[in-house]
Coordinates of C-alpha atoms in Angstrom, one line a residue:
M12 CA 136.9 44.5 66.0
D13 CA 140.3 44.7 64.3
H14 CA 141.0 48.5 64.3
A15 CA 144.1 48.3 62.1
E16 CA 142.1 46.4 59.5
D17 CA 139.2 48.7 60.0
A18 CA 141.3 51.8 59.2
H19 CA 142.0 50.4 55.7
R20 CA 138.4 49.4 54.8
T21 CA 137.5 50.9 51.5
D22 CA 133.9 49.6 51.2
L23 CA 132.4 52.0 53.6
M24 CA 128.6 52.3 53.8
T25 CA 127.8 56.0 54.1
I26 CA 124.4 57.2 55.2
T27 CA 123.8 58.6 51.6
R28 CA 124.6 55.2 50.1
H29 CA 122.4 53.5 52.7
V30 CA 119.4 55.7 51.9
L31 CA 119.9 55.3 48.1
N32 CA 119.9 51.5 48.6
E33 CA 116.6 51.8 50.5
Q34 CA 115.3 54.0 47.7
S35 CA 116.2 51.5 45.0
R36 CA 113.9 49.0 46.7
N37 CA 111.0 51.3 46.0
P38 CA 110.8 51.8 42.2
E39 CA 108.1 54.4 42.5
S40 CA 110.3 56.8 44.6
R41 CA 111.7 59.9 42.9
G42 CA 114.5 60.6 45.3
D43 CA 112.7 63.4 47.2
F44 CA 113.1 61.7 50.5
T45 CA 116.8 61.1 49.9
I46 CA 117.3 64.8 49.1
L47 CA 115.5 65.8 52.2
L48 CA 117.5 63.5 54.3
S49 CA 120.8 64.8 52.9
H50 CA 119.8 68.3 54.0
I51 CA 119.1 67.0 57.5
V52 CA 122.5 65.3 57.5
F53 CA 124.1 68.6 56.5
G54 CA 122.4 70.4 59.4
C55 CA 123.7 67.7 61.8
K56 CA 127.3 68.1 60.5
F57 CA 127.0 71.9 60.9
V58 CA 125.7 71.7 64.4
A59 CA 128.4 69.0 65.3
S60 CA 131.1 71.4 64.2
A61 CA 129.5 74.3 66.1
V62 CA 129.2 72.2 69.3
N63 CA 132.8 71.2 69.1
K64 CA 134.0 74.7 69.1
A65 CA 131.2 76.2 71.3
G66 CA 133.4 77.1 74.2
L67 CA 136.1 78.7 71.9
A68 CA 133.6 80.6 69.8
K69 CA 131.7 81.8 72.9
L70 CA 128.6 80.2 71.5
I71 CA 127.4 79.2 75.0
G72 CA 126.7 82.8 76.0
L73 CA 123.2 84.2 76.2
A74 CA 121.6 85.1 72.9
G75 CA 121.6 88.9 72.5
E76 CA 125.2 89.4 73.7
T77 CA 127.6 91.1 71.3
N78 CA 131.2 90.3 70.5
V79 CA 134.1 92.7 70.1
Q80 CA 133.1 93.4 66.5
G81 CA 129.7 94.5 67.7
E82 CA 128.0 91.5 66.0
E83 CA 125.3 89.9 67.9
Q84 CA 126.3 86.4 69.1
K85 CA 123.8 83.6 68.6
K86 CA 123.4 81.1 71.4
L87 CA 124.0 77.5 70.1
D88 CA 120.4 76.5 70.2
V89 CA 119.3 79.6 68.3
L90 CA 122.0 79.0 65.7
S91 CA 121.1 75.3 65.4
N92 CA 117.5 76.2 64.8
E93 CA 118.4 78.7 62.0
V94 CA 120.7 76.1 60.4
F95 CA 117.9 73.4 60.3
I96 CA 115.2 75.8 59.1
K97 CA 117.4 77.1 56.3
A98 CA 118.6 73.6 55.3
L99 CA 115.0 72.1 55.3
V100 CA 113.5 75.0 53.4
S101 CA 116.3 75.1 50.8
S102 CA 115.8 71.3 50.2
G103 CA 112.6 72.2 48.3
R104 CA 111.0 69.1 49.7
T105 CA 109.2 70.5 52.8
C106 CA 106.0 72.4 53.2
V107 CA 105.7 72.9 56.9
L108 CA 108.2 72.8 59.8
V109 CA 107.7 72.5 63.5
S110 CA 110.6 73.4 65.8
E111 CA 110.9 73.3 69.6
E112 CA 112.5 76.8 69.3
D113 CA 109.6 78.4 67.5
E114 CA 106.2 79.1 68.9
E115 CA 104.4 78.9 65.5
A116 CA 104.9 76.4 62.7
T117 CA 106.9 77.6 59.7
F118 CA 105.0 77.3 56.4
V119 CA 107.4 77.2 53.5
D120 CA 107.0 79.6 50.6
P121 CA 104.7 77.9 48.0
K122 CA 107.4 78.2 45.3
L123 CA 109.8 76.0 47.4
R124 CA 107.3 73.5 48.7
G125 CA 107.6 69.7 48.7
K126 CA 105.4 67.0 50.3
Y127 CA 107.1 66.6 53.7
C128 CA 106.6 67.9 57.2
V129 CA 109.5 67.8 59.6
C130 CA 109.1 68.2 63.3
F131 CA 112.4 68.7 65.2
D132 CA 114.2 69.8 68.3
P133 CA 117.3 71.4 66.9
L134 CA 119.4 71.1 70.2
D135 CA 117.9 68.9 72.8
G136 CA 119.6 69.2 76.2
S137 CA 121.2 72.5 75.4
S138 CA 121.3 73.4 79.1
N139 CA 124.0 70.8 79.4
I140 CA 126.4 72.3 76.9
D141 CA 128.4 74.2 79.5
C142 CA 129.4 71.0 81.3
G143 CA 130.2 68.9 78.3
V144 CA 127.4 66.4 78.5
S145 CA 126.1 64.9 75.2
I146 CA 123.4 66.8 73.5
G147 CA 121.5 66.1 70.3
T148 CA 119.0 66.9 67.5
I149 CA 115.8 64.9 67.2
F150 CA 113.6 64.8 64.1
G151 CA 110.5 63.1 62.7
I152 CA 109.2 63.2 59.1
Y153 CA 105.6 63.0 57.8
M154 CA 104.1 63.0 54.4
I155 CA 101.5 65.8 53.8
K156 CA 98.5 65.0 51.5
D157 CA 98.2 68.3 49.7
K158 CA 101.3 70.5 49.9
D159 CA 99.4 73.5 48.3
N160 CA 96.7 73.6 50.9
V161 CA 98.7 72.6 54.0
T162 CA 97.2 73.6 57.4
L163 CA 98.2 73.0 61.0
E164 CA 95.7 70.1 61.1
D165 CA 97.9 68.2 58.6
V166 CA 100.8 68.4 61.1
L167 CA 98.8 67.0 64.1
Q168 CA 99.0 63.4 63.0
P169 CA 99.5 60.4 65.3
G170 CA 103.1 59.2 65.5
K171 CA 102.3 55.9 63.8
N172 CA 101.9 57.9 60.5
M173 CA 105.6 58.9 60.6
L174 CA 107.7 58.0 57.6
A175 CA 111.0 58.3 59.3
A176 CA 112.6 59.5 62.6
G177 CA 116.0 59.9 64.0
Y178 CA 118.4 61.7 66.3
C179 CA 121.9 62.9 66.1
M180 CA 124.0 62.8 69.3
Y181 CA 126.9 65.2 69.7
G182 CA 129.2 63.6 72.3
S183 CA 132.6 61.9 72.4
S184 CA 131.7 61.0 68.8
C185 CA 128.9 62.3 66.6
T186 CA 126.3 59.5 66.0
L187 CA 123.2 59.7 63.8
V188 CA 120.5 57.0 64.5
L189 CA 117.9 56.7 61.8
S190 CA 114.8 54.6 61.0
T191 CA 112.9 54.9 57.7
G192 CA 110.4 52.3 58.9
S193 CA 112.4 49.1 58.3
G194 CA 114.7 48.8 61.3
V195 CA 117.1 51.1 63.0
N196 CA 120.7 51.9 61.9
G197 CA 123.4 54.0 63.6
F198 CA 126.0 56.0 61.7
T199 CA 129.1 57.7 63.1
L200 CA 130.6 60.8 61.7
D201 CA 134.2 60.3 60.4
P202 CA 135.7 63.8 60.7
S203 CA 138.5 63.0 58.3
L204 CA 136.0 62.1 55.6
G205 CA 133.2 64.4 56.7
E206 CA 130.8 61.4 56.2
F207 CA 128.5 59.5 58.4
I208 CA 129.6 55.8 58.2
L209 CA 127.3 52.8 59.2
T210 CA 128.7 51.6 62.5
H211 CA 125.6 50.1 64.2
P212 CA 123.6 48.1 61.6
D213 CA 120.1 46.9 62.5
I214 CA 120.0 47.9 66.1
K215 CA 117.9 45.7 68.3
I216 CA 117.1 46.6 71.9
P217 CA 117.5 43.8 74.4
K218 CA 114.1 42.3 75.4
K219 CA 114.8 43.1 79.0
G220 CA 117.4 45.5 80.6
K221 CA 119.2 46.0 83.8
I222 CA 119.0 49.8 83.8
Y223 CA 116.3 52.3 84.6
S224 CA 116.5 56.0 83.8
V225 CA 114.4 58.6 85.5
N226 CA 114.8 61.9 87.4
E227 CA 114.3 60.7 91.0
G228 CA 114.2 64.3 92.2
N229 CA 110.5 64.3 91.2
A230 CA 109.7 61.1 93.1
R231 CA 107.5 62.8 95.7
N232 CA 105.1 63.9 93.0
W233 CA 104.9 60.6 91.1
D234 CA 101.7 58.6 90.6
T235 CA 101.4 55.1 92.3
P236 CA 102.4 52.9 89.2
T237 CA 105.6 54.9 88.6
A238 CA 106.6 54.9 92.3
T239 CA 105.8 51.1 92.6
F240 CA 107.9 50.3 89.5
V241 CA 110.9 52.3 90.7
E242 CA 110.6 50.7 94.1
K243 CA 110.7 47.3 92.4
C244 CA 113.8 48.3 90.4
K245 CA 115.6 49.2 93.6
Y246 CA 114.3 46.5 96.0
P247 CA 113.2 43.5 93.8
K248 CA 111.2 41.0 95.7
D249 CA 112.0 38.0 93.4
G250 CA 115.6 37.7 94.5
S251 CA 117.0 39.2 91.4
P252 CA 119.7 41.9 91.7
P253 CA 118.6 45.6 91.8
R254 CA 118.7 47.5 88.6
S255 CA 121.2 50.3 88.0
L256 CA 120.0 53.9 87.8
R257 CA 121.5 55.9 84.9
Y258 CA 120.1 59.4 84.3
I259 CA 122.0 61.9 82.2
G260 CA 119.2 64.5 81.8
S261 CA 119.8 64.8 78.1
M262 CA 117.1 62.8 76.3
V263 CA 119.1 61.9 73.3
A264 CA 122.0 60.5 75.5
D265 CA 119.6 58.6 77.8
I266 CA 117.7 57.1 74.9
H267 CA 120.9 56.2 73.0
R268 CA 122.1 54.2 76.0
T269 CA 118.7 52.6 76.5
L270 CA 118.6 51.6 72.8
L271 CA 122.0 49.9 72.9
Y272 CA 122.0 48.4 76.4
G273 CA 118.3 47.8 77.1
G274 CA 116.3 49.0 80.1
I275 CA 113.6 51.7 80.4
F276 CA 113.5 55.4 80.2
L277 CA 110.7 57.1 82.2
Y278 CA 109.5 60.7 82.1
P279 CA 106.1 60.3 83.9
A280 CA 103.6 62.9 84.7
D281 CA 103.9 64.4 88.2
G282 CA 102.2 66.9 90.5
K283 CA 104.2 69.7 88.8
N284 CA 103.7 68.5 85.2
P285 CA 100.3 66.7 85.1
N286 CA 100.6 66.2 81.3
G287 CA 104.3 65.2 81.4
K288 CA 107.2 67.4 80.3
L289 CA 108.4 66.0 77.0
R290 CA 106.9 67.3 73.8
V291 CA 104.9 64.9 71.7
L292 CA 105.7 65.9 68.1
Y293 CA 109.5 66.2 68.2
E294 CA 110.6 64.2 71.3
V295 CA 108.0 61.5 72.2
F296 CA 107.0 60.5 68.7
P297 CA 110.5 60.2 67.1
M298 CA 112.0 58.3 70.1
S299 CA 108.9 56.0 70.3
F300 CA 109.2 55.3 66.6
L301 CA 112.8 54.3 66.9
M302 CA 112.2 52.2 70.0
E303 CA 109.4 50.2 68.3
Q304 CA 111.5 49.8 65.1
A305 CA 114.3 48.3 67.3
G306 CA 111.9 45.8 69.0
G307 CA 111.0 47.8 72.1
Q308 CA 107.8 49.6 73.2
S309 CA 106.6 53.0 74.2
F310 CA 103.7 53.8 76.5
T311 CA 102.1 57.0 77.8
G312 CA 100.5 55.6 81.0
K313 CA 97.2 55.3 79.0
E314 CA 98.1 54.1 75.5
R315 CA 100.7 53.2 73.0
A316 CA 102.6 56.5 72.5
L317 CA 102.4 56.4 68.6
D318 CA 98.6 56.2 68.8
L319 CA 98.4 59.6 70.5
V320 CA 96.8 62.4 68.4
P321 CA 98.3 65.8 69.4
T322 CA 95.9 68.8 69.5
K323 CA 98.7 71.5 69.5
I324 CA 102.2 71.5 68.0
H325 CA 103.8 71.8 71.5
D326 CA 101.6 69.3 73.3
R327 CA 103.3 67.3 76.1
S328 CA 102.9 63.8 77.3
P329 CA 104.2 61.4 79.9
I330 CA 106.4 58.6 78.3
F331 CA 107.8 55.2 79.3
L332 CA 110.0 53.6 76.6
G333 CA 112.6 50.9 76.3
S334 CA 112.9 47.1 76.4
Y335 CA 109.7 45.2 75.6
D336 CA 109.5 43.3 78.9
D337 CA 110.3 46.4 81.0
V338 CA 107.5 48.4 79.4
E339 CA 105.2 45.5 79.8
E340 CA 105.8 45.7 83.6
I341 CA 104.8 49.4 83.8
K342 CA 101.8 48.7 81.6
A343 CA 100.6 46.0 84.0
L344 CA 100.9 48.4 86.9
Y345 CA 98.8 51.1 85.2
A346 CA 96.2 48.4 84.2
E347 CA 96.1 47.3 87.8
Q348 CA 95.5 50.9 89.0
A349 CA 92.8 51.4 86.3
K350 CA 91.1 48.2 87.4
S351 CA 91.1 49.1 91.1
S352 CA 89.8 52.6 90.5
S353 CA 86.9 51.2 88.4
D354 CA 86.0 48.6 91.0

């Protein structure tokens, strides 16, 4: 890439322009989705700005502390949650919101309702803020049949019904990765313009990767297929070189690397978390949607992740996602185990 030439590019594809181009391909669309997305983008910009000055503004303290003016300080994840709730409600395009930070779903005032449901984790990996590790926001968007009679049942849809999903990673640069159901695109925030610019068009995950990403601290509680798979990564019997282990512990950062470089991300069930640890609606589904749109796969140990039907808004699930061939390997190990236990 010629950076000098790049600095003088004038035909920049912003995220708004990209979404409007997508919208123009659907003559029946009224722009509601575009408006909703612009409010999500605003929330991401706000949080990116807050993350950058978190240490200076004492935003990493515990919620409930007060500053010298006697004002209560908001911890960064609490602040992020408020920003997204307010941005989504004020868009006038949502009727119900599910946040990782809130025990109950938020039903929007009938006067401000639209036809969309947004499930989101406002600040995933927030325990990593203090040490400067990349953190992020994850979101998934659904259409609701009847906005005037919306119930919790309308939210508990399988991930394959999702209209769009994405994440925004706050790291060395601020990157927003989005899919509206026709491929995956990555946008990077240009601070001088205050705009997300298309930098990673049509992301395709390599069919097979050389990296595996898992918390090996839980190894003694793993089931047999997971333990076998990781053993094969470390000590391959076919003469191939061992795979590299890369684990950041911030889902957005681990998935972003997996998406760009290939490989597999594993968060299996274990003795301590028999249903897995990651939440279905706002972690497993959006990331699985993005992986599939980029040509990868996602699997729960029993089924395709996007076929799962959650029963509660904070349901958890084991998850294996990444390059197509790598996920095929883990699927084969689970199939083998199922066959031997039924014999």
